[in-house]
CSV table of C-alpha atoms in Angstrom, one decimal:
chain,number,residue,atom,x,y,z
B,153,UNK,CA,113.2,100.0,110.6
B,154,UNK,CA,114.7,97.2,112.9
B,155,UNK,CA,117.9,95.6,111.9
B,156,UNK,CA,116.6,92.4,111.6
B,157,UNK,CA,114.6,93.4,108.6
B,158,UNK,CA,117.4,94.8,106.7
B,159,UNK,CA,118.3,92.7,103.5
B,160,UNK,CA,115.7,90.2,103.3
B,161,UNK,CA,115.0,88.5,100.0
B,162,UNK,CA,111.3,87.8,99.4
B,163,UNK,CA,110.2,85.6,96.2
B,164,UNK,CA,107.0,86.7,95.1
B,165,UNK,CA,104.3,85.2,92.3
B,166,UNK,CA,101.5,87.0,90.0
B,167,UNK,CA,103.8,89.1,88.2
B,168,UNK,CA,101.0,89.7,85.3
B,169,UNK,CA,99.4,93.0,85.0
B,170,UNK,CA,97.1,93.2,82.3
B,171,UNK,CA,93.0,93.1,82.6
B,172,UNK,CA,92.8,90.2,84.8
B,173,UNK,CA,95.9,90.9,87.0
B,174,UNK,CA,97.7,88.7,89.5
B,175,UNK,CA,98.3,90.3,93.3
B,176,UNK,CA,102.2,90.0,93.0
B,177,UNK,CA,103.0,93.4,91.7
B,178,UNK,CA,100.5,95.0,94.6
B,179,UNK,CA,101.7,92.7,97.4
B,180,UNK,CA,105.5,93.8,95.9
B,181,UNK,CA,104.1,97.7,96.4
B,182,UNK,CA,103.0,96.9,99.6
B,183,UNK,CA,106.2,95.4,100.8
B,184,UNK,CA,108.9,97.9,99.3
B,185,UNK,CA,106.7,100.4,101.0
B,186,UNK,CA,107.2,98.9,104.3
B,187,UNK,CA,110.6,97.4,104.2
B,188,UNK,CA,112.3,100.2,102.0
B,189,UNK,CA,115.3,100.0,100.0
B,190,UNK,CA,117.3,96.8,101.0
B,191,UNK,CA,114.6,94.9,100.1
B,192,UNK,CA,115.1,92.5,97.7
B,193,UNK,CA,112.5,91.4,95.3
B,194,UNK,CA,112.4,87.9,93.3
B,195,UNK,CA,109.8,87.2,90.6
B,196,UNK,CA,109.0,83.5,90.1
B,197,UNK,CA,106.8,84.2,86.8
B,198,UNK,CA,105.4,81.5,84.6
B,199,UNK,CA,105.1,83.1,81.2
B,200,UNK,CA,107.5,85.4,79.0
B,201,UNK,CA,105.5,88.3,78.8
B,202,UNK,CA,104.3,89.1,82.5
B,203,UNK,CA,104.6,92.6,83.0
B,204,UNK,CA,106.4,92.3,86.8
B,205,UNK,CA,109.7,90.6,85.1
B,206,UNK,CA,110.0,94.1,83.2
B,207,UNK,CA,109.4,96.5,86.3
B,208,UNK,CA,113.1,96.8,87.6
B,209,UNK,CA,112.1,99.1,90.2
B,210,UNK,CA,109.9,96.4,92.1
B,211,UNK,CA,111.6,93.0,91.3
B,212,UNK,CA,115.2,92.7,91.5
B,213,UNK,CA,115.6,89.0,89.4
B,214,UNK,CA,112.7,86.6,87.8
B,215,UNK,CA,113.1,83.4,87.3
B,216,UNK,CA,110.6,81.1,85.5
B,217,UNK,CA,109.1,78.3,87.4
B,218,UNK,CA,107.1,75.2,86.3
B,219,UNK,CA,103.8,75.4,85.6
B,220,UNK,CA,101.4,74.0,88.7
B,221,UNK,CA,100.2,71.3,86.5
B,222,UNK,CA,103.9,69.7,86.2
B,223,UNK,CA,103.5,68.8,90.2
B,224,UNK,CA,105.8,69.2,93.4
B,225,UNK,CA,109.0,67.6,92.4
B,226,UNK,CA,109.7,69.8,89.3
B,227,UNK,CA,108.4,73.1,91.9
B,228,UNK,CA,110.9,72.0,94.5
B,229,UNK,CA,113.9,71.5,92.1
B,230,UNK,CA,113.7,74.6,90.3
B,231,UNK,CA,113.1,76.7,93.8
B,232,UNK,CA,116.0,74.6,95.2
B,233,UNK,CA,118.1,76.5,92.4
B,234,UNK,CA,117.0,79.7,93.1
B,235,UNK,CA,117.2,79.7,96.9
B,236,UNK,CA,121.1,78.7,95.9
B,237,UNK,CA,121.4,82.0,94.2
B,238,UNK,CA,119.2,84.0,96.1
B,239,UNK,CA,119.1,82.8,99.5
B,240,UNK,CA,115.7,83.4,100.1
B,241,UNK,CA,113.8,84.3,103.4
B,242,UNK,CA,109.8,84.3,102.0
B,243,UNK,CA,107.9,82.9,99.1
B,244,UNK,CA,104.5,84.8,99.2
B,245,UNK,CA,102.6,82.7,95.9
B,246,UNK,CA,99.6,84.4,95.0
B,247,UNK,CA,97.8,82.3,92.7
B,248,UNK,CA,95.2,80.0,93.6
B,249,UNK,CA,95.9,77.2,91.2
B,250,UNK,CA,100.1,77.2,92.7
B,251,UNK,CA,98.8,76.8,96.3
B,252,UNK,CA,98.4,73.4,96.4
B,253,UNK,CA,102.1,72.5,95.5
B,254,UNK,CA,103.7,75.3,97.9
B,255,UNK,CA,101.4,74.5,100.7
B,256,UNK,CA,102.7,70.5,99.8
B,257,UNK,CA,106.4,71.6,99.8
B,258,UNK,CA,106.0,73.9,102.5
B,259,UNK,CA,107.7,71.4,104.8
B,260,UNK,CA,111.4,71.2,102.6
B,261,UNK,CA,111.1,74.8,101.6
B,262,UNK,CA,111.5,75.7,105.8
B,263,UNK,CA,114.3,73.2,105.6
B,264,UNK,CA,116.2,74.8,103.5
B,265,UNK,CA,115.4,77.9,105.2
B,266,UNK,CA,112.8,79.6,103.8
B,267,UNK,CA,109.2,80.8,105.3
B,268,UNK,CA,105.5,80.5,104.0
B,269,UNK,CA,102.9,81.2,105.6
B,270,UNK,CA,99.4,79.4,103.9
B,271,UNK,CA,96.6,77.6,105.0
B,272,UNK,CA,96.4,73.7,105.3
B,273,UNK,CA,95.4,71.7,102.6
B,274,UNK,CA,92.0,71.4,104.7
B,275,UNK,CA,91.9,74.9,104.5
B,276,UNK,CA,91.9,75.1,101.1
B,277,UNK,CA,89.4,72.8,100.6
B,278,UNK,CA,86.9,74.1,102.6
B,279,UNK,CA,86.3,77.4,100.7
B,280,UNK,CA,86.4,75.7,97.3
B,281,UNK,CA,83.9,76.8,95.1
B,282,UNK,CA,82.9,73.2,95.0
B,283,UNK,CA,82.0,72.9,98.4
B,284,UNK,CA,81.4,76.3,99.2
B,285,UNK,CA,77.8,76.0,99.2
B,286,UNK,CA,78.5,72.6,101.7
B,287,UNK,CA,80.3,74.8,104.4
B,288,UNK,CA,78.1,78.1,104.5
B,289,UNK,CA,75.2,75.6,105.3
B,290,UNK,CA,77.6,73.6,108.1
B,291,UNK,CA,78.7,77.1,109.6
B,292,UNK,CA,75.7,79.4,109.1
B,293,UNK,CA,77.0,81.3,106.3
B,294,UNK,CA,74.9,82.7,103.2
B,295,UNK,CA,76.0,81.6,100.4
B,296,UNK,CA,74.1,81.2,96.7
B,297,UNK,CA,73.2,78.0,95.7
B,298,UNK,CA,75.1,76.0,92.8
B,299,UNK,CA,75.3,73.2,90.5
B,300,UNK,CA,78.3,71.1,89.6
B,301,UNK,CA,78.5,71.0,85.7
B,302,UNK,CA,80.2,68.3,84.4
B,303,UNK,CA,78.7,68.2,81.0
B,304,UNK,CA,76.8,71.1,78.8
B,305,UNK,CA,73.7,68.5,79.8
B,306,UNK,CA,74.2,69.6,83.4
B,307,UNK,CA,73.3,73.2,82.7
B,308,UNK,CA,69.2,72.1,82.0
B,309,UNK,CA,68.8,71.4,85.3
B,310,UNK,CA,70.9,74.7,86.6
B,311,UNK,CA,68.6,76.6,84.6
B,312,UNK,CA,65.5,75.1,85.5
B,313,UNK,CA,66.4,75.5,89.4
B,314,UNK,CA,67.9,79.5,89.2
B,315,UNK,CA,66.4,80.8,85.9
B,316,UNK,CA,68.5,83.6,84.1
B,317,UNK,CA,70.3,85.5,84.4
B,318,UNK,CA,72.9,83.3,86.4
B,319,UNK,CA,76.6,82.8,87.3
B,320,UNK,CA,79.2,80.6,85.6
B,321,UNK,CA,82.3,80.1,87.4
B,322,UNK,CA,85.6,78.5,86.2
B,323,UNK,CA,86.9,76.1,88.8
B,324,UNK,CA,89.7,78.2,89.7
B,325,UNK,CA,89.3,81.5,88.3
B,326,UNK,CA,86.9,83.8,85.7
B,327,UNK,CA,82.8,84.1,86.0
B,328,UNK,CA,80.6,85.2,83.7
B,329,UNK,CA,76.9,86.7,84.3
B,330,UNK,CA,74.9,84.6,81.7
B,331,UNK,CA,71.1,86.1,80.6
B,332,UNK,CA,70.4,83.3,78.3
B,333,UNK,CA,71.4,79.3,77.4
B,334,UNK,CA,73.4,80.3,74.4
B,335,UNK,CA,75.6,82.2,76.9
B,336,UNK,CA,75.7,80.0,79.2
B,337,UNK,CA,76.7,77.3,76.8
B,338,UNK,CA,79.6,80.0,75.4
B,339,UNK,CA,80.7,80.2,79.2
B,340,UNK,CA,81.0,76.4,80.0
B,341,UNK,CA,82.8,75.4,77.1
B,342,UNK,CA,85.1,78.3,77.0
B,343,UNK,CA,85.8,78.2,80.9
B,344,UNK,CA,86.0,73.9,80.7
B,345,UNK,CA,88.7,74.2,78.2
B,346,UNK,CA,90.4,76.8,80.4
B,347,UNK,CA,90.0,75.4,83.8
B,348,UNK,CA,88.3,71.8,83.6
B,349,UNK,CA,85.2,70.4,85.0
B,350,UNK,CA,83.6,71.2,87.4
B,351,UNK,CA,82.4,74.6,85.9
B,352,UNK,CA,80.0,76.0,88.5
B,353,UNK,CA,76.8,77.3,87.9
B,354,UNK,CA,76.1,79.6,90.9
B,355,UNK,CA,73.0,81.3,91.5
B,356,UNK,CA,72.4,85.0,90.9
B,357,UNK,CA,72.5,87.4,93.7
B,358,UNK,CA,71.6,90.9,93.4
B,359,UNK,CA,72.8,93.9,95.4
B,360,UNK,CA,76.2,95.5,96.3
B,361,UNK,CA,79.3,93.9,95.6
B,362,UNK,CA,81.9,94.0,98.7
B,363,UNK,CA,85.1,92.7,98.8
B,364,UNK,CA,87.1,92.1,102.3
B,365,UNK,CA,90.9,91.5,102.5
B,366,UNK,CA,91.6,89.6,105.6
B,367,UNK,CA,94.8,88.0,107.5
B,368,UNK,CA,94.6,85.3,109.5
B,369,UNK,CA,96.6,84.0,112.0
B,370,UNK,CA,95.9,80.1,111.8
B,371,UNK,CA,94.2,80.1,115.3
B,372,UNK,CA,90.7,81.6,114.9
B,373,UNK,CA,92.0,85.0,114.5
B,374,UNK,CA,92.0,87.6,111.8
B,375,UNK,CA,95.2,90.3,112.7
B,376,UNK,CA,93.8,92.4,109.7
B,377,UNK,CA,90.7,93.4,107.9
B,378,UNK,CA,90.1,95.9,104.9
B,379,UNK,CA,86.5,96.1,103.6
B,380,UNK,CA,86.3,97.9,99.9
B,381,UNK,CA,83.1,98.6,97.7
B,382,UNK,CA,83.5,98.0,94.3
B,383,UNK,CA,82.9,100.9,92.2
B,384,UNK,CA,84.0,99.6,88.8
B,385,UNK,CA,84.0,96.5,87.7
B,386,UNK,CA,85.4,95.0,84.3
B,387,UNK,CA,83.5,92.5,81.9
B,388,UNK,CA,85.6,89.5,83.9
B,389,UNK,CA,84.0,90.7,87.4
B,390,UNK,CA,87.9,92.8,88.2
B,391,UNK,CA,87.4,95.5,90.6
B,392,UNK,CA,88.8,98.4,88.2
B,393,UNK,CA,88.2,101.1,91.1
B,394,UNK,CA,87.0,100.9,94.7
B,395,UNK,CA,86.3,102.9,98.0
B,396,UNK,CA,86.7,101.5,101.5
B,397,UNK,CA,84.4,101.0,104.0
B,398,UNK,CA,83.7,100.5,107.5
B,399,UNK,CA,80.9,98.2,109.0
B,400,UNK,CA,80.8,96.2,111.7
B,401,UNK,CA,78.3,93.3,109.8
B,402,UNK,CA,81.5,92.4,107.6
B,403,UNK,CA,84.4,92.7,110.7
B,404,UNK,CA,82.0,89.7,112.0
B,405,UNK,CA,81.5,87.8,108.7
B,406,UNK,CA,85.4,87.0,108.3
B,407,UNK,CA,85.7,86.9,111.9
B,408,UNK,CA,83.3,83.9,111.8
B,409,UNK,CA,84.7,82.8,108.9
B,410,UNK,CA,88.4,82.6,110.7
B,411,UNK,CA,87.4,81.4,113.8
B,412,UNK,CA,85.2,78.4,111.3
B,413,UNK,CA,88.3,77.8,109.4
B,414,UNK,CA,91.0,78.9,111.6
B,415,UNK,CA,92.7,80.2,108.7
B,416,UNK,CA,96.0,80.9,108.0
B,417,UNK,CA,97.5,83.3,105.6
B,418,UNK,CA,96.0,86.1,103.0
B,419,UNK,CA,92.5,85.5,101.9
B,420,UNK,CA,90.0,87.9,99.9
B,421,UNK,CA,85.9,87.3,100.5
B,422,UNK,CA,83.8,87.9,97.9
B,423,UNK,CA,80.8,89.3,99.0
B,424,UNK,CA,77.0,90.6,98.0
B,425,UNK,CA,75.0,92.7,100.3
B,426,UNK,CA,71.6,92.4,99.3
B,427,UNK,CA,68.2,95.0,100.0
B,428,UNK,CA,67.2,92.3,102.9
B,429,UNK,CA,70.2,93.3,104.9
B,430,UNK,CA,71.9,89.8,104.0
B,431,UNK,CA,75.4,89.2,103.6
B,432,UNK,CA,76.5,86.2,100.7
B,433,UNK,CA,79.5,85.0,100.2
B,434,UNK,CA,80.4,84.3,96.8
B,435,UNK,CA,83.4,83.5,97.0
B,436,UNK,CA,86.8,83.1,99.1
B,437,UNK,CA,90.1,83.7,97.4
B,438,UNK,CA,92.8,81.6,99.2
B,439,UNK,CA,95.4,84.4,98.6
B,440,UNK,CA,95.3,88.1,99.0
B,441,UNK,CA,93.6,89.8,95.9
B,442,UNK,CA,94.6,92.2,93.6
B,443,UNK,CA,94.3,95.5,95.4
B,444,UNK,CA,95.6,94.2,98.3
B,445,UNK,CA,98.0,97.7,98.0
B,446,UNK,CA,94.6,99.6,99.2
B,447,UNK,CA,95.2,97.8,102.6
B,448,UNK,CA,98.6,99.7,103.1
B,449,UNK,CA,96.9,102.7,102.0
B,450,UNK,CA,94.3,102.4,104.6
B,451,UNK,CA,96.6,101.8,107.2
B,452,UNK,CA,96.7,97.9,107.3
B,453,UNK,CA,99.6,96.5,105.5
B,454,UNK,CA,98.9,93.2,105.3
B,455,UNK,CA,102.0,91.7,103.0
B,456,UNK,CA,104.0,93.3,106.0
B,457,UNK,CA,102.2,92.0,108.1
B,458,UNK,CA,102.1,88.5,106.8
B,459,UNK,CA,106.2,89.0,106.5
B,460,UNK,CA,106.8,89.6,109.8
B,461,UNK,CA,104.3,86.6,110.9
B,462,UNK,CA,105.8,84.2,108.3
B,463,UNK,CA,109.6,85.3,110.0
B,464,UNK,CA,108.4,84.4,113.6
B,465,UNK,CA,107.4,87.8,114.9
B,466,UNK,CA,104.2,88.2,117.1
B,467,UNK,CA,102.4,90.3,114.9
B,468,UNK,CA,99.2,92.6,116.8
B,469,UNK,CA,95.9,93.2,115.3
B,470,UNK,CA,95.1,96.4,113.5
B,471,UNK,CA,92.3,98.0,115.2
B,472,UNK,CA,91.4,100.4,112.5
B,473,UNK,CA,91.8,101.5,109.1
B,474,UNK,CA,91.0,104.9,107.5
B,475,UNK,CA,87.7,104.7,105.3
B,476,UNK,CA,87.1,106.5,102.1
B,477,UNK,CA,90.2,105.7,100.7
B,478,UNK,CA,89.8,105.2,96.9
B,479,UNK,CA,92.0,102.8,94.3
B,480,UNK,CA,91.2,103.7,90.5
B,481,UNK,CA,93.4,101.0,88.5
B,482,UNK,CA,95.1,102.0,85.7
B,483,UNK,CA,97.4,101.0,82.0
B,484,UNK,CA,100.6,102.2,81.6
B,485,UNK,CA,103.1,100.9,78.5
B,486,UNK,CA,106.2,100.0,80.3
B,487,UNK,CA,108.9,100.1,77.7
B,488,UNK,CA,111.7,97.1,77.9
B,489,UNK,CA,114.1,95.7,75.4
B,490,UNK,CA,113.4,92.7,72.8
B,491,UNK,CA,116.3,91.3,74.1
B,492,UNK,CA,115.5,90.8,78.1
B,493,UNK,CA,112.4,88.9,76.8
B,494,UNK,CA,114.7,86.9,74.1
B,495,UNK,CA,116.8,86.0,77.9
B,496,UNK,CA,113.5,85.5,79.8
B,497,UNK,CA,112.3,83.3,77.4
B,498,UNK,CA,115.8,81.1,76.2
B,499,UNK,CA,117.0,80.9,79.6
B,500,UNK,CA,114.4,81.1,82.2
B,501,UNK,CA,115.7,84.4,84.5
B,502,UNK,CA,116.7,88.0,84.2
């Protein structure tokens, strides 16, 4: 491995692990696995108990950091503390609802040294569910038709446009297949109190669910792209085991989305192939997703890649990845003390 590389210090978020887990402990795989040893990890974690904080082996340090909802001011403070510890070369976040703050203090963070590398605020607004139906009809994309819900009222007139069963999606995260009104009721309130309004009522789409990891390289280009049918799925829509796949209908889906966006950064496409031979795009995740670790497998590591990008180097495209490789996720009860959570918790790093 190049000099250069040697002793870098890479913050990474979405430590959790359980059912619904966060990327950071696969994009943490990924990296170790590509920068070795001297690589050193720190966890920026928002709760107590996220599983990453415990895992020595991947993450060096965690520190807790302010919740998204407590704004860019009390974000930039507490990283300006832990880049004076740490002197820090990357934060990688790797939630959807943190984006908006790191992409807002992207500017001071490279001041005081440290890379990103996200989309614009643009960006991210583009692909949000909320007007994701808005810019697959601009750019020629499927995508299913929705309805804002703002009230429980709302969801008459979802139902009387899509019928049942249909989809109810939290505004940043969480959907859930509904067959009748009392479910759907369940999954507005429930995903309202959660997330807020809007809750999205999406329209049902039948077929094969296909997810794509993609890189961007903020200029029209994607650098790397890992296709992966799902092959389990969990009762929150979690891809629980997966295969990937080659096809050449996909590699141009993202490529048209990049070049519509110009993205920058990790993203994750949702997508449904149906019987007709039509690709919908249920979603785009502004981050890379979960099993982003399946990428490195293939032979596209993506988190690397983004690294080296995010430090200035000129980064070629993969042209190929091995297909067939399989992910099956998995529990595993990491033991720790009562005491590092006592520290965690009473004084915000361990």
């Amino acid at each position: 491995m190049a000099n250069k590389y040697d002793n870098l210090c890479i913050a990474v978020t979405g430590l959790n692990a359980n059912d619904n887990p966060g990327p950071g402990m696969a994009v943490i795989r990924s990296l170790k696995e590509y920068f070795g040893d001297s690589l050193r990890i720190v966890g920026l974690s928002y709760e107590s108990l996220e599983p990453g904080i415990y895992l020595r082996d991947y993450v060096n340090k965690t520190y807790q950091v302010p919740y998204p909802t407590e704004g860019t001011a009390a974000l930039l403070e507490r990283l300006t503390y832990i880049n004076q510890r740490e002197n820090l070369d990357l934060i990688i976040p790797n939630f959807d609802s943190e984006l908006f703050n790191f992409i807002k203090t992207a500017p001071q963070l490279q001041q005081m040294g440290i890379a990103t590398y996200l989309p614009t605020q643009q960006q991210l607004a583009l692909r949000d569910k909320v007007h994701l139906k808005d810019f697959g009809t601009k750019h020629g994309f499927y995508v299913p038709a929705d309805h804002k819900l703002y009230t429980a009222d709302d969801l008459q007139k979802a139902a009387a446009d899509f019928g049942f069963p249909m989809v109810i999606k939290g505004k940043f995260y969480e959907a859930y297949v509904v067959y009748t009104m009392d479910q759907a009721l369940k999954a507005f309130h429930q995903l309202n109190a959660t997330w807020g309004v809007p809750v999205i009522a999406q329209q049902y789409i039948k077929g094969n669910e296909i997810n794509i990891a993609a890189l961007g390289n903020g200029k029209g280009d994607n650098i790397s792209l890992v296709a992966m049918r799902k092959l389990y799925i969990t009762d929150k829509g979690k891809a629980w085991a997966g295969v990937t796949i080659k096809d050449d209908k996909l590699t141009q889906l993202a490529g048209n989305f990049a070049l519509a966006t110009n993205w920058k950064g990790g993203y994750e496409m949702e997508i449904m192939s149906t019987a007709e031979g039509h690709l919908y795009i249920l979603e785009v995740n502004p981050r890379f997703p979960a099993w982003i670790y399946l990428t490195a497998a293939a032979g596209q590591n993506q988190p690397a890649a983004l690294t080296k990008m995010a430090l200035g180097e000129v980064v070629e495209p993969y042209t190929d990845y091995q297909a067939g490789k399989l992910f099956v996720r998995y529990s595993w009860d990491h033991i720790a003390d009562i005491a590092d959570f006592q520290q965690i918790s009473a004084m915000g790093e361990l």
